């Protein structure tokens, strides 16, 4: 898919499943629940849904339009309209590369828990200690991350356009069913789960502030997949007759549904059991293993739950590893296979540093400049902060500028609507890209640097 000749059009359902599969991943099932749990439950969920509508949808359709117009890599597509704006796609690619690095680390954690459930289901008495000891160990996390990247490379090495489409048609509905079954089962057997459901769905804004708002904006970018180059890359394979506006809504709906479903599984169960869990990366791993242990057939549920996470990991990595790979191929003038090996090696090398930063490299702290003073993060958290709170919103912000300034609304409308076949660009659409989306992303960036 590095040039027009390699592009292949998906069926509409196939594209929506592939696009949703690329966006739906650990961001929905791992990150969304712990942010929602720690940021006020129902208040966070409500703001998240609103931001999905205000920010997620217009940027998904904008990135799709850029990709379909450019028919090239994320960087090259932005350069088709105006070569000087190619840097927007480069920022997307750098962001995705950083996300790939720590995403691979967490993916290894998922595989480890899945394997443990299959082998024994024994996580000891202290589930938090088990998690902390595992992620701070040196060898095992690196091995499991290597297995994940090897699986992804295997499929990509031999070309997986058709396989991705066929697999996604099965994996994405299966993922929704697995989560729904786990959630309903937990509501039936966990005393107090209804109270947890209330915490999850009833808004309480008493503790909702700027940090929580910035988290919600960042999470929409991360979970929906905007600012990565995902939809620019997939858009390059879309048929000229595809309805970008309608497809963008379906991708947003599928993505938000899975995120809400993941929270429905985890948060009511955690709150209902009276578990005092700290919000953070360990929430899903610690909370769910502790809860599954108390449920009849908990080990079987645990296998299915972490299997669904692996499905999400693989479906996402099929696209997000290809984004930097296409750029590497373009710059090095190598083959698909060679550029894939180079990209995978760079991602795995970065993931090694991220993983070790939770253990033997925990002493190594990187500075984070802020108006309120210098903060210091380990490599993992620094990559997370830079990609999530700076590069993702920056990529979205620049995409808005690109549409408004470089491309122009008239030409953008022609591509988006297929010369009016699928409606027209409304005044709200223009206001969204010119004002609403830029303001939301600027709030995130200004907040992370301590200005607001």
Short mmCIF file of C-alpha atoms in Angstrom, two decimals:
data_model
loop_
_atom_site.label_atom_id
_atom_site.label_comp_id
_atom_site.label_asym_id
_atom_site.label_seq_id
_atom_site.Cartn_x
_atom_site.Cartn_y
_atom_site.Cartn_z
CA UNK A 1 0.00 0.00 0.00
CA UNK A 2 3.01 2.25 -0.35
CA UNK A 3 1.79 3.61 -3.66
CA UNK A 4 -1.33 3.78 -5.71
CA UNK A 5 -0.64 0.58 -7.60
CA UNK A 6 -0.39 -1.41 -4.38
CA UNK A 7 -3.59 0.02 -2.92
CA UNK A 8 -6.45 -2.39 -2.67
CA UNK A 9 -10.06 -1.46 -2.00
CA UNK A 10 -11.93 -3.18 0.80
CA UNK A 11 -15.61 -4.03 0.78
CA UNK A 12 -17.52 -1.48 2.85
CA UNK A 13 -18.16 -3.87 5.76
CA UNK A 14 -14.61 -5.13 5.48
CA UNK A 15 -13.23 -1.60 5.61
CA UNK A 16 -15.31 -0.66 8.66
CA UNK A 17 -14.19 -3.81 10.46
CA UNK A 18 -10.54 -3.24 9.50
CA UNK A 19 -10.70 0.44 10.46
CA UNK A 20 -12.46 -0.35 13.73
CA UNK A 21 -10.02 -3.18 14.34
CA UNK A 22 -7.11 -0.80 13.84
CA UNK A 23 -8.56 1.73 16.27
CA UNK A 24 -10.02 -0.71 18.80
CA UNK A 25 -7.27 -2.12 20.94
CA UNK A 26 -5.67 -1.73 24.31
CA UNK A 27 -6.73 1.93 24.28
CA UNK A 28 -10.33 0.83 24.62
CA UNK A 29 -10.07 -2.26 26.77
CA UNK A 30 -7.03 -1.45 28.91
CA UNK A 31 -6.61 2.35 29.02
CA UNK A 32 -10.21 3.61 28.87
CA UNK A 33 -11.39 1.66 31.95
CA UNK A 34 -8.56 2.81 34.21
CA UNK A 35 -8.97 6.44 33.16
CA UNK A 36 -12.75 6.29 33.59
CA UNK A 37 -12.35 4.60 36.98
CA UNK A 38 -9.86 7.18 38.26
CA UNK A 39 -11.46 10.25 36.65
CA UNK A 40 -14.92 10.05 38.17
CA UNK A 41 -16.79 7.29 36.37
CA UNK A 42 -19.98 8.65 34.84
CA UNK A 43 -18.67 12.22 34.49
CA UNK A 44 -15.69 11.02 32.48
CA UNK A 45 -17.85 8.73 30.35
CA UNK A 46 -20.29 11.53 29.47
CA UNK A 47 -17.54 13.99 28.52
CA UNK A 48 -15.77 11.24 26.56
CA UNK A 49 -18.88 10.57 24.46
CA UNK A 50 -19.38 14.29 23.79
CA UNK A 51 -15.74 14.70 22.72
CA UNK A 52 -16.03 11.62 20.48
CA UNK A 53 -18.77 13.45 18.61
CA UNK A 54 -17.07 16.86 18.57
CA UNK A 55 -13.51 15.69 17.90
CA UNK A 56 -13.43 12.03 16.91
CA UNK A 57 -15.88 11.98 14.02
CA UNK A 58 -14.74 15.07 12.06
CA UNK A 59 -11.08 14.06 12.26
CA UNK A 60 -11.73 10.44 11.22
CA UNK A 61 -13.49 11.61 8.07
CA UNK A 62 -10.84 14.28 7.44
CA UNK A 63 -7.96 11.79 7.71
CA UNK A 64 -9.80 9.33 5.48
CA UNK A 65 -10.24 12.04 2.87
CA UNK A 66 -6.55 13.00 3.01
CA UNK A 67 -5.54 9.35 2.58
CA UNK A 68 -7.92 8.66 -0.29
CA UNK A 69 -6.82 11.83 -2.08
CA UNK A 70 -3.13 11.06 -1.56
CA UNK A 71 -3.18 7.28 -2.19
CA UNK A 72 0.18 6.97 -0.41
CA UNK A 73 1.82 6.76 3.02
CA UNK A 74 0.70 9.05 5.83
CA UNK A 75 3.47 11.56 5.08
CA UNK A 76 3.25 11.41 1.29
CA UNK A 77 -0.55 11.80 1.31
CA UNK A 78 -0.32 15.14 3.11
CA UNK A 79 2.34 16.21 0.61
CA UNK A 80 0.12 15.55 -2.43
CA UNK A 81 -1.95 18.71 -1.95
CA UNK A 82 0.93 20.86 -0.78
CA UNK A 83 4.48 19.48 -0.42
CA UNK A 84 5.31 21.86 2.43
CA UNK A 85 2.61 20.21 4.58
CA UNK A 86 4.14 16.77 4.34
CA UNK A 87 5.51 17.29 7.87
CA UNK A 88 1.99 16.79 9.30
CA UNK A 89 2.09 13.16 8.25
CA UNK A 90 5.64 12.83 9.57
CA UNK A 91 4.45 13.97 13.01
CA UNK A 92 1.69 11.34 12.82
CA UNK A 93 4.28 8.69 12.00
CA UNK A 94 6.64 9.70 14.83
CA UNK A 95 3.70 9.62 17.24
CA UNK A 96 2.62 6.17 16.06
CA UNK A 97 6.18 4.88 16.35
CA UNK A 98 6.36 5.99 20.01
CA UNK A 99 2.96 4.44 20.70
CA UNK A 100 4.10 1.22 19.00
CA UNK A 101 7.01 1.05 21.44
CA UNK A 102 5.09 1.12 24.71
CA UNK A 103 2.03 -0.56 23.18
CA UNK A 104 4.24 -3.56 22.50
CA UNK A 105 5.30 -3.62 26.16
CA UNK A 106 1.69 -3.76 27.36
CA UNK A 107 0.85 -6.31 24.67
CA UNK A 108 3.50 -8.55 26.18
CA UNK A 109 1.82 -8.19 29.57
CA UNK A 110 -1.47 -9.31 28.00
CA UNK A 111 0.13 -12.39 26.45
CA UNK A 112 1.78 -13.28 29.77
CA UNK A 113 -1.56 -13.16 31.62
CA UNK A 114 -3.28 -15.18 28.90
CA UNK A 115 -0.58 -17.86 29.05
CA UNK A 116 -0.73 -17.94 32.86
CA UNK A 117 -4.50 -18.45 32.78
CA UNK A 118 -4.12 -21.28 30.28
CA UNK A 119 -1.31 -22.98 32.22
CA UNK A 120 -2.39 -22.55 35.84
CA UNK A 121 -4.54 -19.50 36.54
CA UNK A 122 -2.41 -18.90 39.62
CA UNK A 123 -1.43 -15.28 40.27
CA UNK A 124 -0.71 -15.73 43.96
CA UNK A 125 -2.48 -14.11 46.89
CA UNK A 126 -1.27 -10.58 46.23
CA UNK A 127 -2.27 -9.74 42.65
CA UNK A 128 -0.68 -6.29 42.74
CA UNK A 129 2.63 -7.76 43.88
CA UNK A 130 2.44 -10.34 41.08
CA UNK A 131 1.93 -7.59 38.50
CA UNK A 132 4.64 -5.34 39.93
CA UNK A 133 7.14 -8.17 40.17
CA UNK A 134 6.43 -9.27 36.62
CA UNK A 135 6.70 -5.89 34.89
CA UNK A 136 9.86 -5.03 36.85
CA UNK A 137 11.56 -8.30 35.93
CA UNK A 138 14.17 -8.22 33.19
CA UNK A 139 13.73 -11.23 30.93
CA UNK A 140 10.12 -12.44 30.77
CA UNK A 141 8.50 -9.19 29.61
CA UNK A 142 11.04 -8.95 26.80
CA UNK A 143 10.32 -12.51 25.67
CA UNK A 144 6.55 -12.02 25.58
CA UNK A 145 6.90 -8.73 23.69
CA UNK A 146 9.20 -10.49 21.22
CA UNK A 147 6.58 -13.19 20.64
CA UNK A 148 3.93 -10.55 19.90
CA UNK A 149 6.08 -8.64 17.41
CA UNK A 150 7.15 -11.92 15.77
CA UNK A 151 3.49 -12.87 15.19
CA UNK A 152 2.70 -9.48 13.69
CA UNK A 153 5.79 -9.52 11.46
CA UNK A 154 4.95 -13.04 10.24
CA UNK A 155 1.57 -11.92 8.91
CA UNK A 156 2.80 -8.63 7.50
CA UNK A 157 5.87 -10.19 5.91
CA UNK A 158 3.74 -12.28 3.57
CA UNK A 159 1.12 -9.59 2.90
CA UNK A 160 -2.06 -9.58 4.99
CA UNK A 161 -4.53 -7.27 3.23
CA UNK A 162 -7.01 -10.07 2.55
CA UNK A 163 -6.27 -11.85 5.83
CA UNK A 164 -6.86 -8.69 7.85
CA UNK A 165 -10.23 -8.11 6.22
CA UNK A 166 -11.38 -11.71 6.70
CA UNK A 167 -10.04 -11.97 10.26
CA UNK A 168 -11.53 -8.64 11.33
CA UNK A 169 -14.99 -9.71 10.22
CA UNK A 170 -14.75 -12.48 12.81
CA UNK A 171 -12.53 -10.93 15.48
CA UNK A 172 -14.36 -7.64 16.03
CA UNK A 173 -17.87 -9.10 16.59
CA UNK A 174 -16.30 -11.87 18.71
CA UNK A 175 -14.54 -9.28 20.83
CA UNK A 176 -17.83 -7.48 21.51
CA UNK A 177 -19.58 -10.73 22.43
CA UNK A 178 -16.78 -11.81 24.79
CA UNK A 179 -16.86 -8.48 26.62
CA UNK A 180 -20.65 -8.46 26.82
CA UNK A 181 -20.77 -11.98 28.25
CA UNK A 182 -18.13 -11.13 30.87
CA UNK A 183 -19.98 -7.97 31.88
CA UNK A 184 -23.41 -9.56 32.21
CA UNK A 185 -21.98 -12.55 34.08
CA UNK A 186 -20.20 -10.25 36.53
CA UNK A 187 -23.38 -8.22 37.13
CA UNK A 188 -25.26 -11.40 38.00
CA UNK A 189 -22.74 -12.96 40.38
CA UNK A 190 -20.94 -9.98 41.95
CA UNK A 191 -22.77 -8.45 44.95
CA UNK A 192 -22.84 -4.68 44.70
CA UNK A 193 -22.13 -4.60 40.97
CA UNK A 194 -25.25 -2.46 40.47
CA UNK A 195 -23.66 0.22 42.66
CA UNK A 196 -20.63 0.03 40.44
CA UNK A 197 -22.86 0.41 37.40
CA UNK A 198 -24.29 3.57 38.95
CA UNK A 199 -20.78 4.96 39.50
CA UNK A 200 -19.97 4.18 35.87
CA UNK A 201 -23.04 5.71 34.24
CA UNK A 202 -24.33 8.45 36.61
CA UNK A 203 -22.27 11.65 36.21
CA UNK A 204 -20.82 13.34 39.28
CA UNK A 205 -18.80 16.42 38.36
CA UNK A 206 -17.72 17.30 41.91
CA UNK A 207 -14.20 16.00 41.27
CA UNK A 208 -14.03 16.63 37.53
CA UNK A 209 -11.41 19.22 36.58
CA UNK A 210 -9.01 20.24 33.83
CA UNK A 211 -6.86 17.12 34.23
CA UNK A 212 -9.90 14.88 33.76
CA UNK A 213 -11.01 16.91 30.73
CA UNK A 214 -7.52 16.65 29.18
CA UNK A 215 -7.56 12.90 29.88
CA UNK A 216 -10.88 12.56 28.06
CA UNK A 217 -9.63 14.49 25.01
CA UNK A 218 -6.39 12.50 24.92
CA UNK A 219 -8.27 9.24 25.30
CA UNK A 220 -10.55 10.03 22.37
CA UNK A 221 -7.45 10.61 20.21
CA UNK A 222 -5.83 7.43 21.50
CA UNK A 223 -8.90 5.20 21.48
CA UNK A 224 -10.53 6.34 18.24
CA UNK A 225 -7.13 6.44 16.56
CA UNK A 226 -6.93 10.02 15.29
CA UNK A 227 -3.58 11.75 15.04
CA UNK A 228 -1.77 8.45 14.40
CA UNK A 229 -2.03 8.33 10.63
CA UNK A 230 -4.29 5.26 10.91
CA UNK A 231 -7.16 6.61 8.84
CA UNK A 232 -4.86 8.40 6.42
CA UNK A 233 -3.17 5.05 5.76
CA UNK A 234 -6.41 3.09 5.48
CA UNK A 235 -8.02 5.86 3.44
CA UNK A 236 -5.43 5.28 0.73
CA UNK A 237 -7.12 1.92 0.06
CA UNK A 238 -10.69 3.21 0.02
CA UNK A 239 -12.79 3.11 -3.11
CA UNK A 240 -13.58 6.48 -4.67
CA UNK A 241 -17.31 5.74 -4.29
CA UNK A 242 -17.04 5.03 -0.53
CA UNK A 243 -19.16 7.28 1.69
CA UNK A 244 -16.47 8.72 3.99
CA UNK A 245 -18.94 10.58 6.19
CA UNK A 246 -21.06 7.51 6.90
CA UNK A 247 -18.07 5.21 7.32
CA UNK A 248 -16.53 7.64 9.82
CA UNK A 249 -19.68 7.46 11.94
CA UNK A 250 -19.61 3.66 11.92
CA UNK A 251 -15.96 3.58 12.97
CA UNK A 252 -16.67 6.03 15.81
CA UNK A 253 -19.70 4.08 16.97
CA UNK A 254 -17.90 0.72 16.94
CA UNK A 255 -14.91 2.15 18.77
CA UNK A 256 -16.95 3.94 21.44
CA UNK A 257 -19.17 0.89 21.94
CA UNK A 258 -16.18 -1.35 22.67
CA UNK A 259 -14.66 1.22 25.06
CA UNK A 260 -17.95 1.57 26.97
CA UNK A 261 -18.34 -2.20 26.97
CA UNK A 262 -14.86 -2.65 28.45
CA UNK A 263 -15.69 -0.18 31.19
CA UNK A 264 -18.99 -2.03 31.73
CA UNK A 265 -17.03 -5.23 32.36
CA UNK A 266 -14.38 -3.80 34.67
CA UNK A 267 -15.61 -0.77 36.61
CA UNK A 268 -18.91 -2.07 38.08
CA UNK A 269 -17.13 -5.27 39.09
CA UNK A 270 -14.26 -3.46 40.79
CA UNK A 271 -16.56 -1.04 42.62
CA UNK A 272 -19.10 -3.76 43.40
CA UNK A 273 -16.57 -5.99 45.14
CA UNK A 274 -15.35 -3.10 47.25
CA UNK A 275 -11.88 -3.39 45.77
CA UNK A 276 -9.73 -0.35 46.46
CA UNK A 277 -7.78 -0.25 43.25
CA UNK A 278 -5.58 2.65 42.23
CA UNK A 279 -6.28 3.88 38.73
CA UNK A 280 -3.43 3.12 36.40
CA UNK A 281 -1.96 0.61 33.95
CA UNK A 282 -2.31 -2.22 36.46
CA UNK A 283 -6.09 -1.86 36.91
CA UNK A 284 -7.23 -4.39 34.32
CA UNK A 285 -4.54 -6.90 35.21
CA UNK A 286 -4.84 -6.68 38.99
CA UNK A 287 -8.57 -6.10 39.28
CA UNK A 288 -9.71 -8.71 36.82
CA UNK A 289 -7.42 -11.47 38.08
CA UNK A 290 -8.55 -10.77 41.63
CA UNK A 291 -12.21 -10.77 40.61
CA UNK A 292 -12.06 -13.80 38.31
CA UNK A 293 -10.56 -15.77 41.20
CA UNK A 294 -13.76 -15.28 43.18
CA UNK A 295 -16.16 -16.17 40.38
CA UNK A 296 -17.39 -19.65 39.44
CA UNK A 297 -15.55 -20.62 36.26
CA UNK A 298 -13.33 -17.58 36.72
CA UNK A 299 -10.32 -19.16 35.09
CA UNK A 300 -12.29 -19.89 31.91
CA UNK A 301 -13.61 -16.31 31.88
CA UNK A 302 -10.05 -15.08 32.37
CA UNK A 303 -8.87 -17.05 29.36
CA UNK A 304 -11.60 -15.57 27.18
CA UNK A 305 -11.06 -12.06 28.54
CA UNK A 306 -7.33 -11.95 27.87
CA UNK A 307 -7.84 -13.77 24.57
CA UNK A 308 -10.09 -10.90 23.52
CA UNK A 309 -7.33 -8.47 24.47
CA UNK A 310 -4.88 -10.40 22.28
CA UNK A 311 -7.33 -10.18 19.38
CA UNK A 312 -7.50 -6.43 19.90
CA UNK A 313 -3.70 -6.15 20.07
CA UNK A 314 -3.15 -8.05 16.83
CA UNK A 315 -5.87 -6.26 14.85
CA UNK A 316 -4.43 -2.90 15.90
CA UNK A 317 -0.79 -3.76 15.28
CA UNK A 318 -1.54 -4.88 11.73
CA UNK A 319 -2.09 -1.20 10.91
CA UNK A 320 -0.03 0.78 13.40
CA UNK A 321 3.19 -1.07 12.56
CA UNK A 322 2.56 -0.54 8.86
CA UNK A 323 2.38 3.25 9.31
CA UNK A 324 6.08 3.75 10.21
CA UNK A 325 7.05 0.79 7.99
CA UNK A 326 5.71 2.52 4.90
CA UNK A 327 7.72 5.62 5.76
CA UNK A 328 10.88 3.56 6.29
CA UNK A 329 10.38 1.90 2.90
CA UNK A 330 9.86 5.27 1.28
CA UNK A 331 13.04 6.72 2.78
CA UNK A 332 15.34 3.71 2.40
CA UNK A 333 14.01 2.55 -1.00
CA UNK A 334 13.97 -1.03 0.26
CA UNK A 335 11.39 -3.77 -0.22
CA UNK A 336 8.30 -4.30 1.90
CA UNK A 337 9.96 -7.18 3.74
CA UNK A 338 13.23 -5.35 4.46
CA UNK A 339 11.50 -2.19 5.66
CA UNK A 340 9.25 -4.34 7.85
CA UNK A 341 12.21 -6.02 9.55
CA UNK A 342 13.93 -2.66 10.09
CA UNK A 343 10.78 -1.08 11.57
CA UNK A 344 9.98 -4.06 13.79
CA UNK A 345 13.57 -4.13 15.07
CA UNK A 346 13.43 -0.42 15.93
CA UNK A 347 10.07 -0.80 17.68
CA UNK A 348 11.25 -3.82 19.65
CA UNK A 349 14.49 -2.06 20.59
CA UNK A 350 12.52 0.87 21.94
CA UNK A 351 10.16 -1.47 23.79
CA UNK A 352 13.14 -3.09 25.51
CA UNK A 353 14.11 0.29 26.98
CA UNK A 354 10.48 0.99 27.97
CA UNK A 355 10.13 -2.39 29.64
CA UNK A 356 13.43 -2.13 31.51
CA UNK A 357 12.44 1.35 32.73
CA UNK A 358 10.00 -0.44 35.05
CA UNK A 359 12.88 -2.50 36.45
CA UNK A 360 16.65 -2.21 36.20
CA UNK A 361 16.45 1.14 34.36
CA UNK A 362 13.93 2.68 36.75
CA UNK A 363 16.66 5.05 37.94
CA UNK A 364 16.81 6.67 34.50
CA UNK A 365 14.42 9.63 34.47
CA UNK A 366 13.76 11.94 31.53
CA UNK A 367 12.88 15.61 32.13
CA UNK A 368 9.44 16.96 31.21
CA UNK A 369 9.31 20.78 30.93
CA UNK A 370 6.30 22.47 32.47
CA UNK A 371 5.29 26.02 33.30
CA UNK A 372 4.91 24.78 36.88
CA UNK A 373 8.41 23.25 37.02
CA UNK A 374 10.40 20.34 35.63
CA UNK A 375 8.93 16.87 36.12
CA UNK A 376 10.82 13.59 35.65
CA UNK A 377 9.37 10.41 34.14
CA UNK A 378 10.75 6.98 33.39
CA UNK A 379 11.10 6.07 29.70
CA UNK A 380 7.72 4.32 29.53
CA UNK A 381 5.77 7.21 31.10
CA UNK A 382 7.73 9.81 29.11
CA UNK A 383 6.82 8.10 25.80
CA UNK A 384 3.21 7.83 26.96
CA UNK A 385 3.05 11.52 27.87
CA UNK A 386 4.78 12.79 24.72
CA UNK A 387 2.71 10.68 22.35
CA UNK A 388 -0.66 10.98 24.11
CA UNK A 389 -0.72 14.56 25.38
CA UNK A 390 1.47 16.31 22.78
CA UNK A 391 1.90 14.50 19.47
CA UNK A 392 -1.64 13.06 19.16
CA UNK A 393 -3.42 16.40 19.74
CA UNK A 394 -0.74 18.21 17.72
CA UNK A 395 -1.32 15.88 14.78
CA UNK A 396 -5.06 16.52 14.99
CA UNK A 397 -4.53 20.28 15.28
CA UNK A 398 -2.27 20.34 12.22
CA UNK A 399 -4.73 18.22 10.25
CA UNK A 400 -7.35 20.89 10.92
CA UNK A 401 -4.97 23.61 9.72
CA UNK A 402 -4.15 21.47 6.68
CA UNK A 403 -7.80 21.13 5.67
CA UNK A 404 -8.60 24.80 6.28
CA UNK A 405 -5.43 26.44 4.95
CA UNK A 406 -3.59 24.10 2.56
CA UNK A 407 -6.43 22.14 0.99
CA UNK A 408 -9.38 24.49 1.40
CA UNK A 409 -12.98 23.61 2.18
CA UNK A 410 -14.10 23.53 -1.46
CA UNK A 411 -11.58 20.90 -2.56
CA UNK A 412 -11.95 19.00 0.71
CA UNK A 413 -15.72 18.85 0.17
CA UNK A 414 -15.26 17.36 -3.29
CA UNK A 415 -13.13 14.51 -1.94
CA UNK A 416 -15.20 13.94 1.19
CA UNK A 417 -18.56 13.83 -0.59
CA UNK A 418 -17.39 12.41 -3.94
CA UNK A 419 -18.33 15.64 -5.74
CA UNK A 420 -21.62 15.99 -3.88
CA UNK A 421 -22.77 12.38 -4.23
CA UNK A 422 -22.79 11.96 -0.44
CA UNK A 423 -24.16 15.33 0.61
CA UNK A 424 -22.18 18.47 1.24
CA UNK A 425 -19.98 20.13 3.82
CA UNK A 426 -22.21 21.86 6.36
CA UNK A 427 -21.46 25.06 8.23
CA UNK A 428 -21.02 22.94 11.35
CA UNK A 429 -18.44 20.76 9.57
CA UNK A 430 -16.46 23.88 8.73
CA UNK A 431 -16.81 25.32 12.24
CA UNK A 432 -15.69 21.99 13.68
CA UNK A 433 -12.43 21.90 11.74
CA UNK A 434 -11.74 25.63 12.00
CA UNK A 435 -12.60 26.20 15.68
CA UNK A 436 -13.94 23.33 17.82
CA UNK A 437 -11.30 20.66 17.15
CA UNK A 438 -8.35 23.08 17.34
CA UNK A 439 -9.59 24.48 20.67
CA UNK A 440 -10.00 21.01 22.20
CA UNK A 441 -6.53 19.90 21.15
CA UNK A 442 -4.91 23.15 22.29
CA UNK A 443 -6.44 22.66 25.75
CA UNK A 444 -4.69 19.28 26.04
CA UNK A 445 -1.31 20.62 24.91
CA UNK A 446 -1.46 23.73 27.10
CA UNK A 447 -2.48 21.64 30.10
CA UNK A 448 0.32 19.09 29.82
CA UNK A 449 2.86 21.92 29.83
CA UNK A 450 1.23 23.52 32.88
CA UNK A 451 -0.24 26.63 31.24
CA UNK A 452 -3.86 25.84 32.22
#
